[in-house]
Short mmCIF file of C-alpha atoms in Angstrom, two decimals:
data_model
loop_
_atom_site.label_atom_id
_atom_site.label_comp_id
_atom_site.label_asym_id
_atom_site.label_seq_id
_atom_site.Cartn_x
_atom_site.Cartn_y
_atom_site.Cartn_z
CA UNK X 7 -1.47 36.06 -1.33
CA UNK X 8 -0.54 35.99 -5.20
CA UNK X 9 2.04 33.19 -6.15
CA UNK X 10 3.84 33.21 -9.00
CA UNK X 11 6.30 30.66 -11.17
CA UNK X 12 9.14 31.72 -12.30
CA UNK X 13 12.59 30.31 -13.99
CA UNK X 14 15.53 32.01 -12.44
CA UNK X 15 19.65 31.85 -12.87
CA UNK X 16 21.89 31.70 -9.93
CA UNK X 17 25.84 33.39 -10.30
CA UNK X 18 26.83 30.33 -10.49
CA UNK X 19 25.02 29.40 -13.58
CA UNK X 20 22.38 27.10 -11.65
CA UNK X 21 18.95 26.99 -13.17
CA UNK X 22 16.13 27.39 -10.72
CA UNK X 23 12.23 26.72 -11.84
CA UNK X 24 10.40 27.35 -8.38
CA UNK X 25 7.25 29.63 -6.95
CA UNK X 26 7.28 32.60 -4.61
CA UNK X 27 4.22 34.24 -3.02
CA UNK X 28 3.91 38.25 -2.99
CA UNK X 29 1.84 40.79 -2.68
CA UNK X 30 2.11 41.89 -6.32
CA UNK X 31 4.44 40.70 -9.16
CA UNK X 32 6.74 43.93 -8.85
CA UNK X 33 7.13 43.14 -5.62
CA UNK X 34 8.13 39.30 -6.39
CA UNK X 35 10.23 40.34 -8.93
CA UNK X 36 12.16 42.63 -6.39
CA UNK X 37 12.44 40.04 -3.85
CA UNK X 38 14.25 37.68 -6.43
CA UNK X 39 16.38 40.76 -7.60
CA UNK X 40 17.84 41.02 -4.31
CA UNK X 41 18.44 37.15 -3.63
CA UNK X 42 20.75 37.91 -6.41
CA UNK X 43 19.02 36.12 -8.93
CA UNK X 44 18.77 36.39 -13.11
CA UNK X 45 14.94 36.13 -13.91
CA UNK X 46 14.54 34.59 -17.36
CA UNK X 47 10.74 34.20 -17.35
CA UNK X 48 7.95 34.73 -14.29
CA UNK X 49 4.38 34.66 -14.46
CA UNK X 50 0.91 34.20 -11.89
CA UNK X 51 0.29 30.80 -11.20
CA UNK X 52 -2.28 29.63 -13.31
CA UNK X 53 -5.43 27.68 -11.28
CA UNK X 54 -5.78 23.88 -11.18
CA UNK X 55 -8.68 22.71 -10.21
CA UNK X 56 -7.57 19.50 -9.23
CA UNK X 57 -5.48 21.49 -6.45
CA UNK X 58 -8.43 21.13 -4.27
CA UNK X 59 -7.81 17.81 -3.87
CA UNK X 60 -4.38 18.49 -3.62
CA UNK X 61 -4.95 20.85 -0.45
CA UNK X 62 -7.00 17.94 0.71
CA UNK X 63 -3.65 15.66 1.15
CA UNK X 64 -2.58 14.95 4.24
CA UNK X 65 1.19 15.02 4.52
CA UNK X 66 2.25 11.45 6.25
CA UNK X 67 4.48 11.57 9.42
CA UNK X 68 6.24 8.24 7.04
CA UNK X 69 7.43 10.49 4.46
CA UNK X 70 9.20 12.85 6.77
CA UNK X 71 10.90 10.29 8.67
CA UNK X 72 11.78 8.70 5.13
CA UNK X 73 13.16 12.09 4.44
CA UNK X 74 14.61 12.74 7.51
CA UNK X 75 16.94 9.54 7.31
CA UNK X 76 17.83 9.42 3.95
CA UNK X 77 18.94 13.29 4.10
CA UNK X 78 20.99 12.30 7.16
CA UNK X 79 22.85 9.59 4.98
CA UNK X 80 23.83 11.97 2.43
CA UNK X 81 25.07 15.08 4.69
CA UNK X 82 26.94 12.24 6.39
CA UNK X 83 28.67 11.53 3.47
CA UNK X 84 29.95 14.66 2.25
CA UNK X 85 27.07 16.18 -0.30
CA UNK X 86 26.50 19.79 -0.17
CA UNK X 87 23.08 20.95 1.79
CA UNK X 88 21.51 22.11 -1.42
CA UNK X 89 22.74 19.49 -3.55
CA UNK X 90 21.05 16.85 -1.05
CA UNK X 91 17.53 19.04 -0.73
CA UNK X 92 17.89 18.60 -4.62
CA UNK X 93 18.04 15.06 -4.57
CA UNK X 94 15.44 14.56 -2.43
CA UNK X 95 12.88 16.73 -3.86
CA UNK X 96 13.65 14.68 -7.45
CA UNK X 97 12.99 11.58 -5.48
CA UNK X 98 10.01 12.53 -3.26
CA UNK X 99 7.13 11.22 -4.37
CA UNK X 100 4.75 12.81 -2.01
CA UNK X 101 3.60 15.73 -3.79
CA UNK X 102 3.22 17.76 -0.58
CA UNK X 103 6.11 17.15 0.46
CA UNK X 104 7.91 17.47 -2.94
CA UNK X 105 6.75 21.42 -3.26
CA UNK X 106 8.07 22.21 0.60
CA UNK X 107 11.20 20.97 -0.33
CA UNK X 108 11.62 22.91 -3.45
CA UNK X 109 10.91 25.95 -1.36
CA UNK X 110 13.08 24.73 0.95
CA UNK X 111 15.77 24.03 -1.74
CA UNK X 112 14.80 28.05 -3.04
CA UNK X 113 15.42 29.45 0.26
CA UNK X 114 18.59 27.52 1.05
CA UNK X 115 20.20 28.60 -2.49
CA UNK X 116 19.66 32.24 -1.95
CA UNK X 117 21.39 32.10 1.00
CA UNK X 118 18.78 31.00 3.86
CA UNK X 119 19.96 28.43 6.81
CA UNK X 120 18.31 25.27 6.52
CA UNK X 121 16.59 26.00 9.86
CA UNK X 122 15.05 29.15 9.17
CA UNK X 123 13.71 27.60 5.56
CA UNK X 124 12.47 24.96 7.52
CA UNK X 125 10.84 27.13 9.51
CA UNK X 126 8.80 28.54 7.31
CA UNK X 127 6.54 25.24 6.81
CA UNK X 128 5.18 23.74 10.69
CA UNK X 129 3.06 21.37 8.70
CA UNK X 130 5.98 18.96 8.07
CA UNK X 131 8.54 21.01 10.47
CA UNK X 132 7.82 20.87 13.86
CA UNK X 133 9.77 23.03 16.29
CA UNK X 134 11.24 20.35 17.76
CA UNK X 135 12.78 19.39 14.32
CA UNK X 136 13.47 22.92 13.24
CA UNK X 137 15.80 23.90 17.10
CA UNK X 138 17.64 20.44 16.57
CA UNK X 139 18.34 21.48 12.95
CA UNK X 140 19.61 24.56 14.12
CA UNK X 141 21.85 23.15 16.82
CA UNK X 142 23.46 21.22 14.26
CA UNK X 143 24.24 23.95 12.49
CA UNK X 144 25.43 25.81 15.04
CA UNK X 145 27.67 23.21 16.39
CA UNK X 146 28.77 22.17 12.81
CA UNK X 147 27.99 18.30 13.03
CA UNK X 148 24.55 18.75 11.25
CA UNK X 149 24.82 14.98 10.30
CA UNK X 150 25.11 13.98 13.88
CA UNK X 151 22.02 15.75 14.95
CA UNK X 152 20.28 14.51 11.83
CA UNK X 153 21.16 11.33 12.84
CA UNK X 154 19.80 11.57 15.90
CA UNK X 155 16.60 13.20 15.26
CA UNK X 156 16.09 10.62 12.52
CA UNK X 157 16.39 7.99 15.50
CA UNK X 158 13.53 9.90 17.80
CA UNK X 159 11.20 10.25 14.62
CA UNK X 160 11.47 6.69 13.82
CA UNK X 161 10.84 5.61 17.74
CA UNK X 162 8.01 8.49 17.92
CA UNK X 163 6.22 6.69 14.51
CA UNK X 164 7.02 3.47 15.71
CA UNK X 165 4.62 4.05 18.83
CA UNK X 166 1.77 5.24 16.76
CA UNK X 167 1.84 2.49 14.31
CA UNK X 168 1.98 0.13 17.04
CA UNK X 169 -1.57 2.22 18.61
CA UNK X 170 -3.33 2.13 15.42
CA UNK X 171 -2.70 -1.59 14.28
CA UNK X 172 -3.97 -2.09 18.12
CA UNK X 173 -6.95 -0.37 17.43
CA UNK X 174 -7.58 -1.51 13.71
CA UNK X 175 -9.62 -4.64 15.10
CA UNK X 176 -12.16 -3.35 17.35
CA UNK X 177 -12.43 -0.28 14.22
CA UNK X 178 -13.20 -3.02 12.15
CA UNK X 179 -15.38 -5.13 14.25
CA UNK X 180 -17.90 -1.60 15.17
CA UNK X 181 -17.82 -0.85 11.27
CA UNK X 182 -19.39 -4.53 10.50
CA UNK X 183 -21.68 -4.61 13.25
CA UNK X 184 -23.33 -1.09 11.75
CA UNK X 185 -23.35 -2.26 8.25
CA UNK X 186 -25.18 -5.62 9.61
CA UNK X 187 -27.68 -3.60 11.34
CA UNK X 188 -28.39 -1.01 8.84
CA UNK X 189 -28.86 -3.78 6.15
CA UNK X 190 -31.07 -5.45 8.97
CA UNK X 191 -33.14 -2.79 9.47
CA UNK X 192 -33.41 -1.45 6.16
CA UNK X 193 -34.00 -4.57 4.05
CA UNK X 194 -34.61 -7.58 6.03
CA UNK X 195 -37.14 -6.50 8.60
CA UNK X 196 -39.40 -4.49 7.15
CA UNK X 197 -41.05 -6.87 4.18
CA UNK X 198 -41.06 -9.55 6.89
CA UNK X 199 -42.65 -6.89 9.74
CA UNK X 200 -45.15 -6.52 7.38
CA UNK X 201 -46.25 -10.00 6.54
CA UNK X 202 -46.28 -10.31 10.30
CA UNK X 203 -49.03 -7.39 10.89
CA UNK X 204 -51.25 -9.28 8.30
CA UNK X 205 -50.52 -12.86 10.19
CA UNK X 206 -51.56 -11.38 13.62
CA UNK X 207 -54.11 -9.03 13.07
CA UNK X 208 -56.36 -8.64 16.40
CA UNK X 209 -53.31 -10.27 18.21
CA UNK X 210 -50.82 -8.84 20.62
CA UNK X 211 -47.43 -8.66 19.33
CA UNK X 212 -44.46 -9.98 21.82
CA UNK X 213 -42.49 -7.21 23.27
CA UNK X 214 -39.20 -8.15 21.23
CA UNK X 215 -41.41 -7.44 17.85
CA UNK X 216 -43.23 -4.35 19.10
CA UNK X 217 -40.06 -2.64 19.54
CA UNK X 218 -38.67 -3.81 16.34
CA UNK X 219 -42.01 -1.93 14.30
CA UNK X 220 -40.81 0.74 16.69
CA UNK X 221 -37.43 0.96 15.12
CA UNK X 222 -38.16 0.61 11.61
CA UNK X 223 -41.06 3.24 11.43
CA UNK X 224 -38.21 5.34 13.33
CA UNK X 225 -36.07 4.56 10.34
CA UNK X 226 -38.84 5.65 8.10
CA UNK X 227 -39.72 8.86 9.77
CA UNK X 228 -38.20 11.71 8.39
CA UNK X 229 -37.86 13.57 11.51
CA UNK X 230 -34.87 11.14 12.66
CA UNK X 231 -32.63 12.29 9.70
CA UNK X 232 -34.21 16.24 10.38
CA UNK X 233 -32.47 14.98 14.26
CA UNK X 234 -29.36 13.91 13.05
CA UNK X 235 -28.82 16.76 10.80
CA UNK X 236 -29.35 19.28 13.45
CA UNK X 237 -27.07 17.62 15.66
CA UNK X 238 -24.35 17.77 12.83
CA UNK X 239 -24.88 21.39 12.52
CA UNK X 240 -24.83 21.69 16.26
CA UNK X 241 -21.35 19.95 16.38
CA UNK X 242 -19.84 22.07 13.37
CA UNK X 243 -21.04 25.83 14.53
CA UNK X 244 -20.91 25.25 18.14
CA UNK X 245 -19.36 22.38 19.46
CA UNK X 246 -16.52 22.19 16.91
CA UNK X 247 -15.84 25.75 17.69
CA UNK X 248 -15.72 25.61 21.23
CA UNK X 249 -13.24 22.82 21.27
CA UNK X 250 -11.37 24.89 18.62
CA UNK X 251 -11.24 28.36 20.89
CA UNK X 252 -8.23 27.77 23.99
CA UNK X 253 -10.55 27.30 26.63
CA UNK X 254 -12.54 24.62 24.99
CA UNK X 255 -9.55 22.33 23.76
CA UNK X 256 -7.84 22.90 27.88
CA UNK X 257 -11.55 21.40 28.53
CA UNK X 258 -11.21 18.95 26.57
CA UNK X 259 -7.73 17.86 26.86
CA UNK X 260 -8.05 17.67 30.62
CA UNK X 261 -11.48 15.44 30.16
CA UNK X 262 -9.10 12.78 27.95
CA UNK X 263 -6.64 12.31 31.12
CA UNK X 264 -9.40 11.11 33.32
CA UNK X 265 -11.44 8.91 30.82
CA UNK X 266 -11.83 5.71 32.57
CA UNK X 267 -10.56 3.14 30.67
CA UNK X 268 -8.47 5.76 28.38
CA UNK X 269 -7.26 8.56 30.38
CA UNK X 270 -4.18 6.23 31.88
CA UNK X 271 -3.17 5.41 28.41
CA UNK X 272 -3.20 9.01 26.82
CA UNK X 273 -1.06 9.69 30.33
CA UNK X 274 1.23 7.04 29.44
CA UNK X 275 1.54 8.79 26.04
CA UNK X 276 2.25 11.91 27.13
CA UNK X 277 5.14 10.64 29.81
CA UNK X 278 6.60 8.75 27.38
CA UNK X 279 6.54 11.66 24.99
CA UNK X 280 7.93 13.98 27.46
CA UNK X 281 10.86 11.72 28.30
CA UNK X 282 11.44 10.77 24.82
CA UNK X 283 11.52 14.84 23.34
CA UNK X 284 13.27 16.07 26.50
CA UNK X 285 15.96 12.97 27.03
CA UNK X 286 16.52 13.91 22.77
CA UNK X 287 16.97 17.87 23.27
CA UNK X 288 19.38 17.19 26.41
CA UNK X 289 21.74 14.80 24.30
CA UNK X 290 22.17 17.93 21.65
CA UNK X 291 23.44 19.99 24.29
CA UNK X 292 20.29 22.58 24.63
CA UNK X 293 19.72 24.52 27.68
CA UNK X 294 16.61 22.69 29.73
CA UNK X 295 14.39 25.66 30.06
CA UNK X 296 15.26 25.39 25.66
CA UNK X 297 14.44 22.11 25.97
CA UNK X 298 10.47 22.21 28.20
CA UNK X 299 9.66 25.22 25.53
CA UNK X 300 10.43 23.05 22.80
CA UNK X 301 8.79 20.28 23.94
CA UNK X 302 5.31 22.49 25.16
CA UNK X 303 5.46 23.65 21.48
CA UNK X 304 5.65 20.18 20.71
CA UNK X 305 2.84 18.38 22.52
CA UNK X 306 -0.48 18.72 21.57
CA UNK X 307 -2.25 18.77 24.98
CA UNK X 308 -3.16 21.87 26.10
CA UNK X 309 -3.80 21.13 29.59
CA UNK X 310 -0.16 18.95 29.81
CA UNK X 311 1.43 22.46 28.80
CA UNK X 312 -0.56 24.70 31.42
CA UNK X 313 -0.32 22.25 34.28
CA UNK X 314 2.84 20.58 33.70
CA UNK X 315 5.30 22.75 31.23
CA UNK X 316 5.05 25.82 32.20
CA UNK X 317 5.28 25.30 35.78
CA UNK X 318 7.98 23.38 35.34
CA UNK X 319 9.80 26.46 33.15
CA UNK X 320 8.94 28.58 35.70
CA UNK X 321 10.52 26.86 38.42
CA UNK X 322 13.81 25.62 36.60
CA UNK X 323 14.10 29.46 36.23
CA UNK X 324 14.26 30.04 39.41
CA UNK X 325 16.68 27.66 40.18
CA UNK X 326 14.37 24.50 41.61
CA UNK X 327 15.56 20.71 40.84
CA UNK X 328 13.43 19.24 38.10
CA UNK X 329 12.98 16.13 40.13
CA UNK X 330 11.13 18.20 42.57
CA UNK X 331 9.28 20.02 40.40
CA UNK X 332 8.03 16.45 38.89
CA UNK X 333 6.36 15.71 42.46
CA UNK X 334 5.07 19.05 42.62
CA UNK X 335 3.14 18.18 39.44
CA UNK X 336 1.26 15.05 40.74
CA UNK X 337 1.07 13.90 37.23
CA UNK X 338 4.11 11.46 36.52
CA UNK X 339 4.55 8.32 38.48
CA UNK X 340 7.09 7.67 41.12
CA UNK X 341 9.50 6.08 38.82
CA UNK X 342 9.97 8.81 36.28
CA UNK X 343 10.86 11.03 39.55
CA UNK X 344 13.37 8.70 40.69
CA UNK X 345 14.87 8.40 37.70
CA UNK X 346 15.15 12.24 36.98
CA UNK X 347 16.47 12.41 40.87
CA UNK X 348 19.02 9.73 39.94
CA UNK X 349 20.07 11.32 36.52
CA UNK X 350 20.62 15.17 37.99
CA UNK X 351 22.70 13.64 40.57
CA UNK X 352 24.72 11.41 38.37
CA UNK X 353 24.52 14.29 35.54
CA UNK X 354 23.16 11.57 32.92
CA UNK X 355 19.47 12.96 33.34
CA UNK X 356 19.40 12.41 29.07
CA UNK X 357 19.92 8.30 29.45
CA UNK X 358 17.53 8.10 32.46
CA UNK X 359 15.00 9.60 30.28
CA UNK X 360 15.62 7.59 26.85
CA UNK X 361 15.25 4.25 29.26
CA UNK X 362 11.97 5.83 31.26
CA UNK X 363 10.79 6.41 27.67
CA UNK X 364 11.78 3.05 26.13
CA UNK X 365 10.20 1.33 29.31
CA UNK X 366 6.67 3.30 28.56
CA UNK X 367 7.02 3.04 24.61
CA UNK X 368 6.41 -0.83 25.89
CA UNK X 369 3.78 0.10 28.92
CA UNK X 370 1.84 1.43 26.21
CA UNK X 371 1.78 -1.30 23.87
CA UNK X 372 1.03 -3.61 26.94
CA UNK X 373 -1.98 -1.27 27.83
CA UNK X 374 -3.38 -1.04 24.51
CA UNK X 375 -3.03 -5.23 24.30
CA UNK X 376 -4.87 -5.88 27.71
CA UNK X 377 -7.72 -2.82 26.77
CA UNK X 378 -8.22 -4.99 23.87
CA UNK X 379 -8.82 -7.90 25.66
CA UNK X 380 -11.41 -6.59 26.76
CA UNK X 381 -13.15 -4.71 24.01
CA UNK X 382 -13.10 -8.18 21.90
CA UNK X 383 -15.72 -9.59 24.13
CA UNK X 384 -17.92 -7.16 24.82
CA UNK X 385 -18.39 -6.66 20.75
CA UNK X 386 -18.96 -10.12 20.94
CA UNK X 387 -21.61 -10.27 23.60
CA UNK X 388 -23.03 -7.29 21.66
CA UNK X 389 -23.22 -8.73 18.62
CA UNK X 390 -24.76 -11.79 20.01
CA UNK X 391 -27.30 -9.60 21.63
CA UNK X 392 -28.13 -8.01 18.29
CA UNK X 393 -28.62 -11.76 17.08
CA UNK X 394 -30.87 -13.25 19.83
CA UNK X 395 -33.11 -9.80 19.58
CA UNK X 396 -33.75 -9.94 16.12
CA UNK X 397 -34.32 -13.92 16.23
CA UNK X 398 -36.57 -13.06 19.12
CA UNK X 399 -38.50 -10.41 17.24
CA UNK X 400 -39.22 -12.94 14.29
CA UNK X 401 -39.59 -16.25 15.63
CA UNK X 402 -41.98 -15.12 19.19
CA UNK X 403 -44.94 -14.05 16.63
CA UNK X 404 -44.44 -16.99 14.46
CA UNK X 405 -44.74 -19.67 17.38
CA UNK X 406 -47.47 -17.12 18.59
CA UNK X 407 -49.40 -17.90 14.96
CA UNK X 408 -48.69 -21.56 15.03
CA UNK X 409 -50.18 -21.84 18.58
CA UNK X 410 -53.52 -20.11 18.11
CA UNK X 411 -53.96 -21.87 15.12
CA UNK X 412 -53.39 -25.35 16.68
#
């Protein structure tokens, strides 16, 4: 769809330079009419090229907690909705980020909730961020709820950081090992393969150096890189969009849960997620069913919201206790059920979950620790394997050499 700039007056005398997608510019020009706006000048937005690279930019989880909490701290104190989206987008320095919120800011000022013109952009939005926005506003104490959803972001980031600095080593480790064997097998081996073939002519090669030639004429042959690129365009036209279509990402989403080594730590993610969102969502005050759709929209496991969710939506509708309906599941441990059994009995089911959370934000990080354990020395062992094979490989025909000659 067509977007257009334009530079428009509010009653108030407020000047508003901003963009607004339509069908046509008749069309935009009508929409802006009826927001009760003054256009002074609108035109088609002329094309950048460099907003390629721009659509290319991820927009960082960071900035949106960043956002999140320093938004809260004004509303908190007193400043006006739109005069605090106005302040923000001047100070954002994420350009993807900066252009939501000067829709946002549009929407807001021609008389749009802050939910709904949050609404409008899931990419840094979630639902979970846009209901508890619109709690807020419906129970007046928007700062509050701010507050508070600032608090779950910053846990929710928290835990990821913590995964990826966990997993930044072993990254790191894999990376240097295929550099060293590329440069290996590329440069080293092949000037010194060949000297070797002229050394032992008439002369069987040790087994170590007969699968090295092996490799590099492998290396050399063009049919490996035909290989690889066929696989590629296997994985983009088929595979990719099979795991794209529902069935194929419930396929795969159910094969990460029972991964040996890493299907009990994305479980541990998604319990601790669950009990995080859900213990969050209670505290505002919104319903439970509210709550478990909220939270299905929410995760990003499509098996967790088939087998687990919506079951579990389906059964609090009929009136069933939640702790049972967490047994029925056979997915979360024991503890999470006692503590759900504990907390509708005691009617503080929101605290039971924030500490069965907080206790798995740490299981996690305690997982990932131990799992690296034991990744460090198995690289290790690996990479001395590497080593020994390709001193094998060289130094076998050279003692072979020295001995017939002797």
């Amino acid at each position: 769809m067509p977007t257009y700039m334009y530079q428009a007056q509010t009653r108030d005398g407020k000047l508003i330079n901003s963009k607004i997608e339509s069908p046509n510019l008749n069309m935009a020009i009508d929409t802006l009419t009826a927001s009760r706006l003054k256009i002074l000048d609108i035109s088609p937005e002329k094309f950048d090229p460099l907003s390629i690279f721009g659509a290319l930019h991820v927009l960082k989880k960071e900035s949106v907690v960043t956002l999140t909490r320093r938004m809260t701290t004004m509303i908190k104190s007193g400043l006006a909705i739109d005069r605090s989206l106005s302040v923000m987008q001047e100070q954002e320095e994420d350009p993807k980020l900066k252009a939501i919120l000067a829709q946002v800011l549009h929407d807001v000022r021609v008389g749009g909730s802050l939910s709904w013109s949050m609404a409008k952009h899931p990419v840094a939005f979630d639902g979970l961020y846009v209901s508890m926005i619109k709690v807020g506003e419906a129970t007046g104490d928007l700062g509050e709820l701010m507050d508070r959803l600032a608090d779950f972001l910053e846990r929710d980031l928290a835990v990821r950081q913590k995964a990826k600095s966990a997993m930044t080593y072993p990254l790191f480790v894999l990376v240097v090992c295929f550099l060293v064997m590329c440069i290996i097998f590329f440069y080293v081996m092949p000037p010194m393969l060949d000297t070797f073939s002229q050394m032992t002519a008439g002369m069987v090669l040790p087994l170590p150096t007969r699968i090295m030639f092996f490799i590099t004429d492998l290396i050399k042959s063009p049919f490996l890189y035909l290989g690889i690129a066929l696989v590629f365009v296997w994985y983009f036209f088929f595979v990719r969009v099979y795991l794209d279509s529902p069935s194929g990402k419930m396929q795969f989403d159910r094969i990460k849960l029972r991964l040996p080594i890493f299907g009990d730590l994305f479980r541990k993610l998604l319990v601790a997620q669950f009990c995080r969102t859900l213990g969050t969502l209670l505290t505002t005050g919104t319903p439970l069913v509210r709550s478990l759709e909220i939270l299905g929209d929410f995760s990003d496991n499509d098996y967790f919201k088939a087998s687990v969710i919506r079951p579990m939506i389906d059964g609090i509708s009929e009136g069933q206790n939640m702790s049972v309906l967490l047994q029925e599941t056979n997915f979360f441990p024991r503890m999470v059920e006692n503590m759900v059994a504990v907390g509708e009995t005691t009617g503080e089911m929101p605290r039971m979950l924030n500490r069965v959370s907080d206790f798995y934000d740490k299981e996690i990080v305690y997982a990932l620790e131990s799992m690296l354990t034991m990744v460090e020395p198995i690289l290790i062992g690996i990479m001395g394997l590497i080593v020994c094979f390709v001193l094998l490989s060289v130094f076998l025909p050279l003692y072979q050499v020295i001995m017939s000659m002797g």
